[in-house]
Coordinates of C-alpha atoms in Angstrom, one line a residue:
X1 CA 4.2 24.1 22.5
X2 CA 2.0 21.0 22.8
X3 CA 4.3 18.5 24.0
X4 CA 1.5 15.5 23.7
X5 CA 0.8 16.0 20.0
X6 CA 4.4 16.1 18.1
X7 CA 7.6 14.6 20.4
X8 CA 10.6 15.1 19.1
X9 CA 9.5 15.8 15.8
X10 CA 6.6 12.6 15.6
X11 CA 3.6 12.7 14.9
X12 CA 1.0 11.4 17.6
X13 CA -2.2 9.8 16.6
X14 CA -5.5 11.6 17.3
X15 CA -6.5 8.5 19.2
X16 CA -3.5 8.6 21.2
X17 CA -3.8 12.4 21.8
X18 CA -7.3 12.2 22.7
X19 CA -6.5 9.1 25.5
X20 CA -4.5 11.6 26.9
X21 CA -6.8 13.9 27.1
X22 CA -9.0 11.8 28.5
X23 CA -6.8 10.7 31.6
X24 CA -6.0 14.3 32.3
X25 CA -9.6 15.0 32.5
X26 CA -10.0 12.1 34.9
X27 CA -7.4 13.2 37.3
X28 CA -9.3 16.6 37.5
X29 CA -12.3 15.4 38.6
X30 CA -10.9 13.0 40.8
X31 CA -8.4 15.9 42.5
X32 CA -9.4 18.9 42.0
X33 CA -7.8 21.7 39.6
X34 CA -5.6 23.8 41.6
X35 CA -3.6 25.7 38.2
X36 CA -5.0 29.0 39.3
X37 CA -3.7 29.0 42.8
X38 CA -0.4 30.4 43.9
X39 CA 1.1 28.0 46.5
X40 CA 3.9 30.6 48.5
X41 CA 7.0 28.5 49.1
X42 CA 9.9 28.6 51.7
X43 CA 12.7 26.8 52.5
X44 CA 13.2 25.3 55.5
X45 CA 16.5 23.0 56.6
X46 CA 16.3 19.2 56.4
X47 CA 17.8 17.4 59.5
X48 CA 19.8 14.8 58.0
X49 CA 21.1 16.3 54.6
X50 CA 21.5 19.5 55.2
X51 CA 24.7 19.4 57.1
X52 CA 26.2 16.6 54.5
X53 CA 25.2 17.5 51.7
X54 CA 24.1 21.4 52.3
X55 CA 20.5 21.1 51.2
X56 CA 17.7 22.9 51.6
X57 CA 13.9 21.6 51.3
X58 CA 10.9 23.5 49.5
X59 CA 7.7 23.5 51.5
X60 CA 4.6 25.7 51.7
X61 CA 4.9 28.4 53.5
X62 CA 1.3 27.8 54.8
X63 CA 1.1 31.3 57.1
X64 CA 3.0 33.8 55.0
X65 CA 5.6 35.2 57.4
X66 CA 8.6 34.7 55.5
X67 CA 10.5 36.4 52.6
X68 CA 9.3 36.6 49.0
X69 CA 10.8 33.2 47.9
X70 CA 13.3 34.9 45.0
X71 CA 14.5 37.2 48.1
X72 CA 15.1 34.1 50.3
X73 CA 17.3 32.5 47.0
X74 CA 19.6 35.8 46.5
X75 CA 20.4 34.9 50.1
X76 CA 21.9 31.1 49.8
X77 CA 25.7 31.3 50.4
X78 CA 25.8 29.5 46.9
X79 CA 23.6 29.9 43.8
X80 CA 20.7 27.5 44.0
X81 CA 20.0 24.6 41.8
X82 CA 16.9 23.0 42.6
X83 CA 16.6 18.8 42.9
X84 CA 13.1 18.2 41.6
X85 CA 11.9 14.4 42.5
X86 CA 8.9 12.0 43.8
X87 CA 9.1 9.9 47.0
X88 CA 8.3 6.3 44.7
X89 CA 10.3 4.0 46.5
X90 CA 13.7 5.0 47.2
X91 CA 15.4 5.2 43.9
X92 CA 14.5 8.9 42.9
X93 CA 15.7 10.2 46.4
X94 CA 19.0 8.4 46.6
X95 CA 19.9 9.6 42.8
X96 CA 18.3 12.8 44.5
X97 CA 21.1 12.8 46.9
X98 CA 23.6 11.8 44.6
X99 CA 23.0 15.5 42.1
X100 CA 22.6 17.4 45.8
X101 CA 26.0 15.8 47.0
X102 CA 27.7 16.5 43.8
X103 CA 26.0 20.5 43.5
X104 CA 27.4 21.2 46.9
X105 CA 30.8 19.8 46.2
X106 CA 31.0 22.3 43.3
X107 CA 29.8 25.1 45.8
X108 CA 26.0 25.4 44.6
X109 CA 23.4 25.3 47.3
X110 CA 21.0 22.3 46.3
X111 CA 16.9 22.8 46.9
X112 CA 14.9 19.6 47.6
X113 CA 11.7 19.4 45.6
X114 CA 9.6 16.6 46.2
X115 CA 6.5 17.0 44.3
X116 CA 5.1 14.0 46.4
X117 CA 5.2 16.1 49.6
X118 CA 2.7 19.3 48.9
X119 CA -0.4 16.6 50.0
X120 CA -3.1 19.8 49.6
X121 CA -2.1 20.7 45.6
X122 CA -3.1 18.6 42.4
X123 CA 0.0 17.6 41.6
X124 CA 0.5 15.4 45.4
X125 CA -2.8 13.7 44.7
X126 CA -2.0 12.6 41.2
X127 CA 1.7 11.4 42.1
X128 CA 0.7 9.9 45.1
X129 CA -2.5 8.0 43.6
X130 CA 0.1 6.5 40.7
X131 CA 2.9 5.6 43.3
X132 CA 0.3 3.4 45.3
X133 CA -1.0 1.9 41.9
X134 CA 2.9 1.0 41.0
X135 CA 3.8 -0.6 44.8
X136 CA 0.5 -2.5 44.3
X137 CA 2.1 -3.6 41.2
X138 CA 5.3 -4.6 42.7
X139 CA 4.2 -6.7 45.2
X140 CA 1.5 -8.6 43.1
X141 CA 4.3 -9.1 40.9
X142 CA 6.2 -11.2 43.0
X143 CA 2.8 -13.1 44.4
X144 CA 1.8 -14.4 41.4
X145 CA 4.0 -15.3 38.6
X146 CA 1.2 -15.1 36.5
X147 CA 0.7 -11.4 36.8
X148 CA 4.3 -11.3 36.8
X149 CA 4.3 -12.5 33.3
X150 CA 1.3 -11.2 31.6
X151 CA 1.0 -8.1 33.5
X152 CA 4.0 -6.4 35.0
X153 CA 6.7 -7.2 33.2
X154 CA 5.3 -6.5 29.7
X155 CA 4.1 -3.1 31.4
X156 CA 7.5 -2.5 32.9
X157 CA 9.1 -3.7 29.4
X158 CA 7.3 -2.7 26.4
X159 CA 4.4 -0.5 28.1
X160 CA 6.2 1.8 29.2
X161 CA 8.7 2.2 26.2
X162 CA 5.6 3.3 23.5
X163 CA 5.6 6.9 22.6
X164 CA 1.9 7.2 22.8
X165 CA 2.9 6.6 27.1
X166 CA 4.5 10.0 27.0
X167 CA 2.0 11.3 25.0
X168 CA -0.6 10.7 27.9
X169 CA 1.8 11.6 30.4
X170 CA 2.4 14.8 29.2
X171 CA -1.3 15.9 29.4
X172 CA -1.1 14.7 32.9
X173 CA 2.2 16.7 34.1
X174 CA 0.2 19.7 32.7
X175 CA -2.1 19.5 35.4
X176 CA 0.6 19.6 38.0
X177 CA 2.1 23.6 37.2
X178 CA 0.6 25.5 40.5
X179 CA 3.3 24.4 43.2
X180 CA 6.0 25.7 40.4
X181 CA 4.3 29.2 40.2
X182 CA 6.8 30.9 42.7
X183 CA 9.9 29.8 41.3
X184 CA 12.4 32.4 38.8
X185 CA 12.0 30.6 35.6
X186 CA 15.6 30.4 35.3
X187 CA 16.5 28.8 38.3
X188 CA 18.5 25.5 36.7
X189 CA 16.6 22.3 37.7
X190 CA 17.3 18.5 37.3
X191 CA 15.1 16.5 37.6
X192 CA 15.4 12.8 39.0
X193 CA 12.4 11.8 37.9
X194 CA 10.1 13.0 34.4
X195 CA 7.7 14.5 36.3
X196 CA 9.5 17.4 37.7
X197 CA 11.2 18.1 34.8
X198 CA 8.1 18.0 32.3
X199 CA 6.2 20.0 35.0
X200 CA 9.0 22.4 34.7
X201 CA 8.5 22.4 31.2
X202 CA 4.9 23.4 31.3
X203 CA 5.2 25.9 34.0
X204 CA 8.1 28.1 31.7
X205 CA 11.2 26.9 33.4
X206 CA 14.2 27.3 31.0
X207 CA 17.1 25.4 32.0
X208 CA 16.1 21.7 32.8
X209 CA 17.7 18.7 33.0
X210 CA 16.1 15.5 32.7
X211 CA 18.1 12.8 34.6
X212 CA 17.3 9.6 33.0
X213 CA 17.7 6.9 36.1
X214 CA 17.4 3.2 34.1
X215 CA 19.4 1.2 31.2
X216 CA 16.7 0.9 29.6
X217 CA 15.2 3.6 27.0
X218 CA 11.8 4.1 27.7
X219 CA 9.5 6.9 26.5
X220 CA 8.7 7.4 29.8
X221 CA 11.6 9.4 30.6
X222 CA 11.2 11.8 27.6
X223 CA 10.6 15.4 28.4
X224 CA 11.3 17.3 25.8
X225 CA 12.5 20.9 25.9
X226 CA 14.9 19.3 28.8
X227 CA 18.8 18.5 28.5
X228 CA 18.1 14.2 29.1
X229 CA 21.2 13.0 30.8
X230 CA 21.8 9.2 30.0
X231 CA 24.9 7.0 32.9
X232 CA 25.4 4.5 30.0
X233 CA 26.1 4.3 26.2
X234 CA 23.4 1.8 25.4
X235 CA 21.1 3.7 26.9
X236 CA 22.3 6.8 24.6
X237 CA 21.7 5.2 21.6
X238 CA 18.6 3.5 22.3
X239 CA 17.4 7.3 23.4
X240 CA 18.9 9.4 20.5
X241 CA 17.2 6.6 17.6
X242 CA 14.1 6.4 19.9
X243 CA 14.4 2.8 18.5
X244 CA 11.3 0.7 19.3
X245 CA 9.1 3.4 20.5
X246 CA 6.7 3.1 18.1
X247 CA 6.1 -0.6 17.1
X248 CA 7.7 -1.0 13.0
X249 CA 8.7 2.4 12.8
X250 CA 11.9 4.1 12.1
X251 CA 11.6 7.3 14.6
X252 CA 12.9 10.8 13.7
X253 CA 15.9 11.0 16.4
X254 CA 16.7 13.0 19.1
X255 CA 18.9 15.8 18.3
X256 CA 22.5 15.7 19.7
X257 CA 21.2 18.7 22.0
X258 CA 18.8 16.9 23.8
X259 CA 20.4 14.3 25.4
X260 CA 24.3 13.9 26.5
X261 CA 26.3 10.8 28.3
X262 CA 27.5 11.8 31.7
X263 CA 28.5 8.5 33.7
X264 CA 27.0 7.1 36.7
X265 CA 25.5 9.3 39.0
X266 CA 27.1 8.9 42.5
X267 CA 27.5 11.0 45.2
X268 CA 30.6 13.5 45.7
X269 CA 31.4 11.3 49.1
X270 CA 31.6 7.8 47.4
X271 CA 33.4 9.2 44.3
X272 CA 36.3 11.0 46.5
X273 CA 36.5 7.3 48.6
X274 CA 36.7 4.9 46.3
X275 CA 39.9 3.9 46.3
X276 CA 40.5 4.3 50.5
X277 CA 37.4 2.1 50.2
X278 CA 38.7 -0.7 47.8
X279 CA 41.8 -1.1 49.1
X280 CA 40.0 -1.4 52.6
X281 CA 38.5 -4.1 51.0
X282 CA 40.9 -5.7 49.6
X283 CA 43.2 -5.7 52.3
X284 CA 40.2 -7.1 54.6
X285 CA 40.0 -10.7 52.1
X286 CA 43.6 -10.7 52.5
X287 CA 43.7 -10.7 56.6
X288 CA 40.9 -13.1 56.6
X289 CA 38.2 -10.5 58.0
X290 CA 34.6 -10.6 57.9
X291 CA 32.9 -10.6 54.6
X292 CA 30.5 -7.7 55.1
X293 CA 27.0 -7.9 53.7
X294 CA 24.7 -4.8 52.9
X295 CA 21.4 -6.1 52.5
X296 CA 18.9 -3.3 51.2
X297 CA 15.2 -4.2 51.8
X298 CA 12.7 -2.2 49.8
X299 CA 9.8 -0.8 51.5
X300 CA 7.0 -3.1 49.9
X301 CA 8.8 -5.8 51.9
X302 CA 8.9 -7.2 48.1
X303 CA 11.7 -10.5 47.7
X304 CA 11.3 -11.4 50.8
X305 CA 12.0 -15.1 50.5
X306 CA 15.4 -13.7 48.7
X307 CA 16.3 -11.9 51.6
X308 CA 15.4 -14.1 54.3
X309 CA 17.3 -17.2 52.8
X310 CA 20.8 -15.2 52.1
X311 CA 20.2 -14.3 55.5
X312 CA 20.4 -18.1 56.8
X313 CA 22.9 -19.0 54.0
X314 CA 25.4 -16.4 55.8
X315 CA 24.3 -16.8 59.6
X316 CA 26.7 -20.0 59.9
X317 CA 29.4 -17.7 58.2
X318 CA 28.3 -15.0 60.6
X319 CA 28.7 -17.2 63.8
X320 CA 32.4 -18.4 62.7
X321 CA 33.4 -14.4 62.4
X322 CA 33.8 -14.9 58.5
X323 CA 30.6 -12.4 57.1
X324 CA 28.9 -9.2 59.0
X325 CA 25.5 -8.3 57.8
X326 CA 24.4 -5.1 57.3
X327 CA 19.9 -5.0 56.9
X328 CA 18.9 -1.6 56.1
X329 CA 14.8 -1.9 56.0
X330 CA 14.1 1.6 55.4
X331 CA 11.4 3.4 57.0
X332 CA 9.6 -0.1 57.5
X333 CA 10.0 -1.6 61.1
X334 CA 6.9 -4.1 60.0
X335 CA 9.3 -5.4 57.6
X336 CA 12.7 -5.8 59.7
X337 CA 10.5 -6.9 62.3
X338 CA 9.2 -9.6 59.7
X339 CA 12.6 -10.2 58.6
X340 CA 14.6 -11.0 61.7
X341 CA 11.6 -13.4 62.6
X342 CA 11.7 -15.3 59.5
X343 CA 15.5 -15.7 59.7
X344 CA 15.4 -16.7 63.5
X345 CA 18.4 -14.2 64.3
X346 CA 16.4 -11.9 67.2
X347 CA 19.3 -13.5 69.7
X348 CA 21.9 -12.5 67.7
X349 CA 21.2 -9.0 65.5
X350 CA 21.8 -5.8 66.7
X351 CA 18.7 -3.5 66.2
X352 CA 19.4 0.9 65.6
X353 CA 16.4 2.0 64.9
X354 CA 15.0 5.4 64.7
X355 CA 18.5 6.6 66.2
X356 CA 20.6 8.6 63.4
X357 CA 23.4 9.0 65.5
X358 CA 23.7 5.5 66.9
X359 CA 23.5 3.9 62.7
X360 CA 25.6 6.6 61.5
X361 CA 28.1 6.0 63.8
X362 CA 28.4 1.7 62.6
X363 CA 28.9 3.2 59.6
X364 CA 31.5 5.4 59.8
X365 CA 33.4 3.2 62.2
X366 CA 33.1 0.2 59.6
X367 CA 34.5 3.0 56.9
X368 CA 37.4 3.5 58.8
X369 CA 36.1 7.0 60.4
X370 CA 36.3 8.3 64.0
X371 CA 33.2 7.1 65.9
X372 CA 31.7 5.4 69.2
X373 CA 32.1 2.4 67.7
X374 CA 35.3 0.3 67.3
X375 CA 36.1 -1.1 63.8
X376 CA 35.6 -4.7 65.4
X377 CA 32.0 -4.0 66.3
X378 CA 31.3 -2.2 63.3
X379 CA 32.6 -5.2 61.1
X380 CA 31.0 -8.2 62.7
X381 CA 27.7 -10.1 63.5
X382 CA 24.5 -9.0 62.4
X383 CA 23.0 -5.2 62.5
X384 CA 20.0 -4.2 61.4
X385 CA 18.9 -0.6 61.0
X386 CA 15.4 1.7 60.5
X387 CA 14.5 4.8 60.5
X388 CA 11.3 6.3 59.8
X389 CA 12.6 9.7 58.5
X390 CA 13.3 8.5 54.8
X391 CA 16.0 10.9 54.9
X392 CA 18.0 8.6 57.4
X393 CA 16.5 5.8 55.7
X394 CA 17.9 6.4 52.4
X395 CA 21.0 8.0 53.4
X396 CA 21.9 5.3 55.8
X397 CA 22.7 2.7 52.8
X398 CA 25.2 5.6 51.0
X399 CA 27.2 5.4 54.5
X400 CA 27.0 2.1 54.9
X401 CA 28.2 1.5 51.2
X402 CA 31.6 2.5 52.1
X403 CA 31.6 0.2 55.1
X404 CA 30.6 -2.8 53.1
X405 CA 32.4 -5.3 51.0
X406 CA 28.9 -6.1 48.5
X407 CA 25.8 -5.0 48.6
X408 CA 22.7 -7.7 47.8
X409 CA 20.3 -5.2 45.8
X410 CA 18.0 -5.4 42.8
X411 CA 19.4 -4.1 40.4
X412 CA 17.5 -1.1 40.2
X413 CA 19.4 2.4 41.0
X414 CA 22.4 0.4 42.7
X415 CA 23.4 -1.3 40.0
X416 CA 25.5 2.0 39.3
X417 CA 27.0 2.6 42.4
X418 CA 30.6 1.6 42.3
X419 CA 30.8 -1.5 45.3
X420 CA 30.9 -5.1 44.2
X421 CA 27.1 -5.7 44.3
X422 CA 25.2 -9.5 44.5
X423 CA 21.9 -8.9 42.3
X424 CA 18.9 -10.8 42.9
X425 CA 15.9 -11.1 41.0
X426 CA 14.3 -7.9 39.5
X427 CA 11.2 -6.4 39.6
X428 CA 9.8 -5.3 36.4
X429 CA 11.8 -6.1 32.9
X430 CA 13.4 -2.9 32.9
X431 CA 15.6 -3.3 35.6
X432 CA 17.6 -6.1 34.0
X433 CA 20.0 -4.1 32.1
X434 CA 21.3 -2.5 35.2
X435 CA 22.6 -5.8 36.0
X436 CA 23.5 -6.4 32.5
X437 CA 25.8 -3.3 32.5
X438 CA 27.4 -4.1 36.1
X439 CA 28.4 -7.7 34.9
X440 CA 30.3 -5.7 31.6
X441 CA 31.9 -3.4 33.9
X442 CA 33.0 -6.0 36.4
X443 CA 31.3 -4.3 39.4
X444 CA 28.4 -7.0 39.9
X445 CA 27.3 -10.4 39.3
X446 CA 24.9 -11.4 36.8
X447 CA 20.6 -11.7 38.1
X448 CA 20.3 -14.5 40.5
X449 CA 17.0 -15.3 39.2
X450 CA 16.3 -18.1 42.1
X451 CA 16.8 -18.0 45.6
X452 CA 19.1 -21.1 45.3
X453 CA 21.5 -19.2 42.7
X454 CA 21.3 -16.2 44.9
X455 CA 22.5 -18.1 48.0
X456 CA 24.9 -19.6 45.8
X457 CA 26.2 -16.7 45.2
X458 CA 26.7 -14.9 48.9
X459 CA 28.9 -17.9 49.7
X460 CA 31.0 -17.6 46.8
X461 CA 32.1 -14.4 48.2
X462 CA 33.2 -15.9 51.4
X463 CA 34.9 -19.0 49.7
X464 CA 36.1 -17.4 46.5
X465 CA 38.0 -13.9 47.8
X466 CA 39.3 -13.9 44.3
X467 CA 35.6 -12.5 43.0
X468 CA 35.6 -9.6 45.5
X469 CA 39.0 -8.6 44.8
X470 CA 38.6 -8.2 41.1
X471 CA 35.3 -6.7 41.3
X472 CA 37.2 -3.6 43.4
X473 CA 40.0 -3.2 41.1
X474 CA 37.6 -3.1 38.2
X475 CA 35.9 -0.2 40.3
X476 CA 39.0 1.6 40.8
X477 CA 39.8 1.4 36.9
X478 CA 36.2 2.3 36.1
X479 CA 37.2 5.1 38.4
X480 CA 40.4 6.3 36.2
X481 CA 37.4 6.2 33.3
X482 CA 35.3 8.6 34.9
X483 CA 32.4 6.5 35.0
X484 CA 31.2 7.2 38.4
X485 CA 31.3 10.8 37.4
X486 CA 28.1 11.4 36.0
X487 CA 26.6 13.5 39.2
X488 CA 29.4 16.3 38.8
X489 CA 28.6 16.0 34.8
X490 CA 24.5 16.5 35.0
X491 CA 24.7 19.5 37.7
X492 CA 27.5 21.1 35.2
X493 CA 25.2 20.8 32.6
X494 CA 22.3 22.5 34.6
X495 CA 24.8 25.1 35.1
X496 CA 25.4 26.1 31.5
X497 CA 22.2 25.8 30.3

């Protein structure tokens, strides 16, 4: 089937087919073409998921020595479903986590497959090349307002949304099949990102699912041949009409077999807490605690001026014992290091960095959990965590969700975790809705466009206790709903296909 030429029933134009030709061609040369080679595959475990969340990891198995790969599979202590994504930031691996939390919770065993991490095949180089194109992106973006408004955010918007951007991308993804070779075509997979699951596509797999991660429909995301699981009704719609795709064009629509409503994807951990972990909250704004702060810092160091000036709106809060602040930077020391100099807290803020054990353990003790750390120390001043295994980086800000009263996030992938969240500006137009959907479930504020509105904000937290408490008891009624459910939903699906 050539999935460039007709999608979902419409017709490409020969110019748009032929661009697309024309890119994969140009990612050949530059690469290499590697769709003859048989990469042999293992799996190996992966020091901070495995235990939680029961995961293995896909790598090369560079000197042969272990088991046919489909041997090692038949030996998992539960069937395998395999968690295809991309290291681009850390929005694919934290949905990531979320569909291997949920798979082991229903006694699969998940299989990590990042196709950004095989740095000798085609498919690396291509991903890789794209996701440094798209950071360079993000950070001019919030440079130059100009770019911002002419460049990015109609690319983010409207660029991405055309059916003729699949089109392309499909030729692409073709070019990506080798790392994919050893793998039993019926193996279920769910992909986090497009790519996996179009590669999948191309390389024969048959029961994919395509885990659509924003709010706002985007060809993009469309690989079809793939069940494409949707967390929100607008977004639903807006897929299954393909409305705007194509500019003055009614679309021929998805079929209702292609794409399904699941919920919110969020992992098995926060799902099973969320009402310990509301009530915590709730009862902590009723004794007068601590406001606690989860700050989460993207790795292109991007909003910096937001971060750094919430950070001295709550440091007088923070010195009178009324807010804690949680700063996750990632795998980036450069930019906590940047960060705690701007804000002029290095005499006050508690660094854990490159220690797992040492930032799990705040966590746990500020959910309520046994650890080395009291609940007091856990719950106050200012702590600031890094990591350079992304693993730990990424994984840190699930555990330290349940310790926090709101999180201060884009409202990227976060917008759907259930915790009252504080959303800055965004970066790129498509991100809005996630913010726009929060605000109608009662989990999250509206955009803070401006630093000033986002300060604004923070304090109203501290001053208001009323906001806090009604965003929680919207969570835990969202709850009742099933919304947060959509993790179990998408690996159930995978199942039955």
């Amino acid at each position: 089937m050539e999935r460039s030429k007709v999608i979902f029933g419409n017709e490409i134009s020969a110019k748009d087919y032929k661009k697309g030709i024309r890119n994969q061609k140009k990612f050949l040369r530059k690469f290499g073409d590697d769709r003859n080679t048989e990469y042999k595959l293992t799996l190996v475990d992966n020091p901070v998921i495995s235990g939680p969340l029961g995961v293995k990891t896909i790598v090369i198995d560079h000197e042969g020595k272990d088991k046919p790969f489909e041997e090692q599979l038949k030996e998992l202590p539960g069937k395998p479903i395999i968690i295809g994504n991309i290291r681009m930031g850390f929005g694919h691996y934290r949905i990531s986590m979320a569909m291997a939390s949920a798979a082991h919770s229903l006694g699969y065993t998940p299989l990590w497959f990042d196709l950004n991490s095989f740095p000798e095949t085609t498919c690396t180089k291509i991903i890789s090349a794209q996701n440094d194109l798209y950071s360079l992106g993000s950070r001019l973006s919030q440079k130059s307002k100009l770019f911002n408004k002419l460049v990015w955010e109609p690319t983010n918007y409207t660029g991405f949304k055309k059916l003729s951007y699949n089109s392309s991308d499909q030729k692409v993804s073709e070019a990506m099949v080798a790392i994919y070779k050893q793998i039993p075509k019926d193996v279920p997979l769910i992909g986090t990102h497009v790519w996996p699951a179009q590669v999948a596509l191309h390389a024969g797999m048959t029961k994919v699912v395509n885990a659509i991660p924003d709010n706002w429909p985007m060809a993009l995301h469309l690989a079809e041949g793939a069940l494409h699981t949707v967390q929100t009704w607008n977004t639903y719609f807006g897929y299954r009409t393909l409305n705007g795709f194509v500019d003055g064009k009614v679309l021929n629509p998805m079929s209702e077999n292609d794409i399904m409503y699941t919920g919110q994807y969020i992992d098995d951990e926060l799902v099973k807490n969320i009402e310990k972990d509301c009530k915590a909250r709730i009862d902590r704004v009723k004794n007068g605690k601590p406001v606690r702060f989860l700050i989460t810092v993207g790795g292109a160091g991007a909003q910096g001026e937001f971060f750094a000036q919430i950070v001295k709106t709550l440091l007088p809060y923070v010195k009178q014992n009324r807010a804690c602040i949680y700063l996750n930077c990632g795998d980036y020391i450069n930019v906590l290091d940047k960060l705690v100099a701007d804000t002029g807290i290095s005499d006050i803020v508690k660094k854990h960095v490159d220690d797992w054990d040492d930032a799990s353990s705040v966590a746990m003790a500020g959910a309520g959990e046994k650890s080395n750390y009291s609940a007091e120390e856990a719950g106050s001043g200012i702590h600031a965590f890094c990591n350079k295994n992304i693993f730990a980086a990424v994984y840190l800000t699930n555990l330290l969700m349940r310790a926090s009263d709101v999180i201060v996030t884009k409202p990227s992938e976060l917008a759907y975790y259930p915790i009252p969240k504080l959303f800055i500006k965004r970066i790129g137009g498509h991100e809005m809705w996630g913010a726009i959907h929060s605000a109608d479930m009662g989990d999250g504020t509206q955009e803070c466009d401006t630093v000033d509105f986002a300060c604004s904000t923070a304090k109203s937290f501290i001053e208001e206790p009323f906001i806090l408490t009604k965003m929680c008891e919207c969570i835990m009624t969202n709850n009742k709903n099933g919304i947060y459910n959509g993790a179990y939903e998408v690996v159930k699906a995978a199942i039955a296909r």
